[in-house]
Short mmCIF file of C-alpha atoms in Angstrom, two decimals:
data_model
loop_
_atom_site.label_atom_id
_atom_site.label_comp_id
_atom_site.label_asym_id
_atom_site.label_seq_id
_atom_site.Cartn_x
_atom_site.Cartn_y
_atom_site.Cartn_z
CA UNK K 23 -28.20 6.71 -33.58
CA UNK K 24 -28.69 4.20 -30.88
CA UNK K 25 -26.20 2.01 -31.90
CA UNK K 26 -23.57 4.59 -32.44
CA UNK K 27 -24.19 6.36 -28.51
CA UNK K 28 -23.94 2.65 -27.24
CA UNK K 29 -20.36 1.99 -29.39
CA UNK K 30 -19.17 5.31 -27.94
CA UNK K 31 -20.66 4.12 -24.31
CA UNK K 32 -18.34 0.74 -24.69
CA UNK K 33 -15.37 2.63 -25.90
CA UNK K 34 -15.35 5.31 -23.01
CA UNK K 35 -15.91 2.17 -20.63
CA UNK K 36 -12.90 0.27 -22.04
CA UNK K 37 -10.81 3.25 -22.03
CA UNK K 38 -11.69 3.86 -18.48
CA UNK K 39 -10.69 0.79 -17.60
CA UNK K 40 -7.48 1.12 -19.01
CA UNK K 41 -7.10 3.99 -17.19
CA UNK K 42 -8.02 2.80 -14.00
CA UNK K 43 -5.26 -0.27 -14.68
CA UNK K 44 -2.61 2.39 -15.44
CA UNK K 45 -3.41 4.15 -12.34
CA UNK K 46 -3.15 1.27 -10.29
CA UNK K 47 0.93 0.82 -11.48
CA UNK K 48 1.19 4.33 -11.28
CA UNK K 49 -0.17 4.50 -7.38
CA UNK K 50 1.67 1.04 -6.31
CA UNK K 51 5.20 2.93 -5.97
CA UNK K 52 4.15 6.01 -4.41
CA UNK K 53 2.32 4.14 -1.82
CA UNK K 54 5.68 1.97 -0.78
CA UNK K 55 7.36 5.05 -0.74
CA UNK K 56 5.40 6.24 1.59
CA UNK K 57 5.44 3.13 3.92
CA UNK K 58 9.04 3.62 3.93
CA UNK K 59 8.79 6.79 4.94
CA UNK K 60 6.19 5.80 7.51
CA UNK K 61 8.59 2.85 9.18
CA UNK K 62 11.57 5.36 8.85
CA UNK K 63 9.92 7.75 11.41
CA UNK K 64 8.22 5.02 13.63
CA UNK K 65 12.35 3.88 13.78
CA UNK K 66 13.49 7.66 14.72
CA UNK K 67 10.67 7.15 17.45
CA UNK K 68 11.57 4.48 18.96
CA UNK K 69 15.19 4.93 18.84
CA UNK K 70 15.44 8.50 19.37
CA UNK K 71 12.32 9.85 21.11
CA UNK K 72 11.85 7.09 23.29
CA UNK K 73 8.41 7.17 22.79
CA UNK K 74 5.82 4.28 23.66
CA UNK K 75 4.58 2.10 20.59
CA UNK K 76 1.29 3.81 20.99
CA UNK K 77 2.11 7.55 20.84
CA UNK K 78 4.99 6.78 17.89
CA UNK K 79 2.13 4.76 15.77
CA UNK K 80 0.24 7.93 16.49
CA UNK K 81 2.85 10.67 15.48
CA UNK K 82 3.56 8.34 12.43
CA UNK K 83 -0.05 8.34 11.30
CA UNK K 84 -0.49 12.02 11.64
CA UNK K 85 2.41 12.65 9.05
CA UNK K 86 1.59 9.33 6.72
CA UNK K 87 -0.55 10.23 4.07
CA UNK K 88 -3.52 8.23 2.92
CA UNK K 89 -4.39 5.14 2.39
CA UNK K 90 -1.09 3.87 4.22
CA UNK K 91 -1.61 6.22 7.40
CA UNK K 92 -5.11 3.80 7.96
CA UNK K 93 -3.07 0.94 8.95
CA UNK K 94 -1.18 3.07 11.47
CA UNK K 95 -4.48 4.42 13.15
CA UNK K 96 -5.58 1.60 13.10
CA UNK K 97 -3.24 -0.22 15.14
CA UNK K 98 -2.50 2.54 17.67
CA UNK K 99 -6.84 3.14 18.38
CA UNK K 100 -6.45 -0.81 18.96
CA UNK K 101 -3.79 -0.61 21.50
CA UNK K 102 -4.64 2.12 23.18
CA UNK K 103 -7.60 -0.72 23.88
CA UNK K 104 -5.71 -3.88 24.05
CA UNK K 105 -7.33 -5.78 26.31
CA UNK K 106 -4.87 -8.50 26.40
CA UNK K 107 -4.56 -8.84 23.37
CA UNK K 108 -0.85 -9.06 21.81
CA UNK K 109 0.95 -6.14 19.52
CA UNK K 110 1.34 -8.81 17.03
CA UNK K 111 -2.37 -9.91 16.71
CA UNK K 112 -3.35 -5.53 16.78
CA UNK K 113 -0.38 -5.36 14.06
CA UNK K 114 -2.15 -8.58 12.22
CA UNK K 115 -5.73 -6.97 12.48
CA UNK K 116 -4.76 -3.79 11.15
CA UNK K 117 -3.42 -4.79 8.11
CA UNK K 118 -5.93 -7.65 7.31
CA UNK K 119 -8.57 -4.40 7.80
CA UNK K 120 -6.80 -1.93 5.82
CA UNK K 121 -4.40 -2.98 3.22
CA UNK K 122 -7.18 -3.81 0.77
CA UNK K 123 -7.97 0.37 0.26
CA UNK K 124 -3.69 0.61 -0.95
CA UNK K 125 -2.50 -0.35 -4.60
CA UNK K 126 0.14 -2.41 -2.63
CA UNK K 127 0.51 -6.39 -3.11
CA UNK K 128 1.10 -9.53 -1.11
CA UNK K 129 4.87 -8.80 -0.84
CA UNK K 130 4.72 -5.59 0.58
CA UNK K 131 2.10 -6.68 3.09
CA UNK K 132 3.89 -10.31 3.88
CA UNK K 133 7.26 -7.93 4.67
CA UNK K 134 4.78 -5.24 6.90
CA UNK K 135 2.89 -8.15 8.77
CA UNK K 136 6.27 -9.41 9.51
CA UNK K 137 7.44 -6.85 11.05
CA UNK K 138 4.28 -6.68 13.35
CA UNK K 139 5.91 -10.22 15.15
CA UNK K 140 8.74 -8.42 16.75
CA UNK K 141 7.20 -4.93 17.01
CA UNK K 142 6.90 -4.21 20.69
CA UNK K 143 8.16 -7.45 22.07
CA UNK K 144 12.23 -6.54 22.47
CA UNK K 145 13.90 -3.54 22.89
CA UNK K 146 14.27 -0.68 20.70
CA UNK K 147 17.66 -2.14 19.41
CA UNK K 148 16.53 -5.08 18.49
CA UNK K 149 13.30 -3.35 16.98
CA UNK K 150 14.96 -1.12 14.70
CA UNK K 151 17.10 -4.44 13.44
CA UNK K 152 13.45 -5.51 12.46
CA UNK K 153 12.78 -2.26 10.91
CA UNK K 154 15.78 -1.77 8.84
CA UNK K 155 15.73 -5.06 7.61
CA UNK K 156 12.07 -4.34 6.36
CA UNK K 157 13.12 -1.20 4.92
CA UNK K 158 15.66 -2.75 2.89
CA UNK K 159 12.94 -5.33 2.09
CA UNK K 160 10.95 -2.57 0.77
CA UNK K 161 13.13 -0.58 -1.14
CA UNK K 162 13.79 -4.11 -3.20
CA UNK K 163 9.96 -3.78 -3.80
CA UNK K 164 10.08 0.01 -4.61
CA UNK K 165 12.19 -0.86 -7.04
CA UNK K 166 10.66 -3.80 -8.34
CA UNK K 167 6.98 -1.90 -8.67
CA UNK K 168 8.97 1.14 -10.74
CA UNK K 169 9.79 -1.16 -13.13
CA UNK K 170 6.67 -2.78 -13.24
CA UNK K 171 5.29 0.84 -13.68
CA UNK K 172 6.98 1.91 -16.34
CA UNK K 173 6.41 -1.52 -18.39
CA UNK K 174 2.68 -1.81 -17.93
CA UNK K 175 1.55 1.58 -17.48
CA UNK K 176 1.68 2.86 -21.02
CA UNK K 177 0.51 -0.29 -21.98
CA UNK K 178 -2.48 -0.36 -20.14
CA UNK K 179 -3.91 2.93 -21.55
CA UNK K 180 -3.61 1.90 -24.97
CA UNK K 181 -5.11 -1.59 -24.17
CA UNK K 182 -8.35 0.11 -22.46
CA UNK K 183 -9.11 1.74 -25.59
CA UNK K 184 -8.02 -1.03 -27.77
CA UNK K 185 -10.35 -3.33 -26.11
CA UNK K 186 -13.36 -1.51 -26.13
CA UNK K 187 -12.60 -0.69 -30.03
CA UNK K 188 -12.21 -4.86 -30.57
CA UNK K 189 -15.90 -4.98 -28.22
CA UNK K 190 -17.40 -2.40 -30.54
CA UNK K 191 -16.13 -3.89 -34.49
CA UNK K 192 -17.51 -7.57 -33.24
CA UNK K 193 -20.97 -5.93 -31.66
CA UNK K 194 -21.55 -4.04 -35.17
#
């Protein structure tokens, strides 16, 4: 009896696992969607509002949903407290801090921590260059993580399960 509620503890835990894999390729996409999204508006901002880097980091957070809105926040509670300190370092903190909690890799965040080196430093012109050119940047990964998405996510499940099956048959 014991053996057989430990097999079926082993199987659940592989199969979670799997799961957890599958939702990482699943959330990866969504989440670069919605830093697109997030960069499009800071860009209307700037260009069209006018509005100070502070305030359009704010109004971007407020309508970014989680985990990417954190970075935002982030960076705008900073500079509202800059003490000196550059947009590009508060840009650099912020994503060092929060881009861990997102599904997101290195090539998203080298192409967002990029853009925190010109962010505030020229005019809006030659900001929304900056941003465009990281949105186009972005979409490439968009694309790139859909088809990762659809290749490993499927696969992913079924190898959860699968390894905590191969776990249990050389246990017993």
């Amino acid at each position: 009896m014991l053996k057989l509620l430990g097999a079926m503890m082993i199987l659940l835990a592989g199969t979670l696992f799997g799961f957890y894999q599958a939702q990482q390729y699943s959330r990866r996409p969504k989440q670069i969607a919605d830093m697109i999204r997030s960069l499009q508006r800071l860009e209307t901002e700037i260009v069209y509002g006018h509005t100070p880097l502070e305030e359009a980091l704010r109004k971007v957070e407020a309508t970014c949903p989680q985990p990417v809105n954190a970075v935002f926040r982030s960076a705008a509670e900073e500079l509202a407290q800059a003490n000196g300190r550059s947009v590009q370092h508060i840009w650099q903190h912020a994503i060092a801090e929060h881009w861990r909690n997102t599904s997101m890799k290195g090539g998203e965040q080298e192409i967002v921590r990029q853009l925190g080196f010109t962010l505030g430093l020229s005019d809006s012109g030659d900001q929304v260059k900056h941003l465009r050119l990281a949105l186009q940047q972005l979409q490439g990964e968009l694309e790139g993580a859909q088809e990762e998405r659809k290749r490993y996510e499927s696969m992913w499940r079924s190898l959860g399960l699968l390894m905590g099956a191969l776990i249990v048959i050389l246990m017993y």
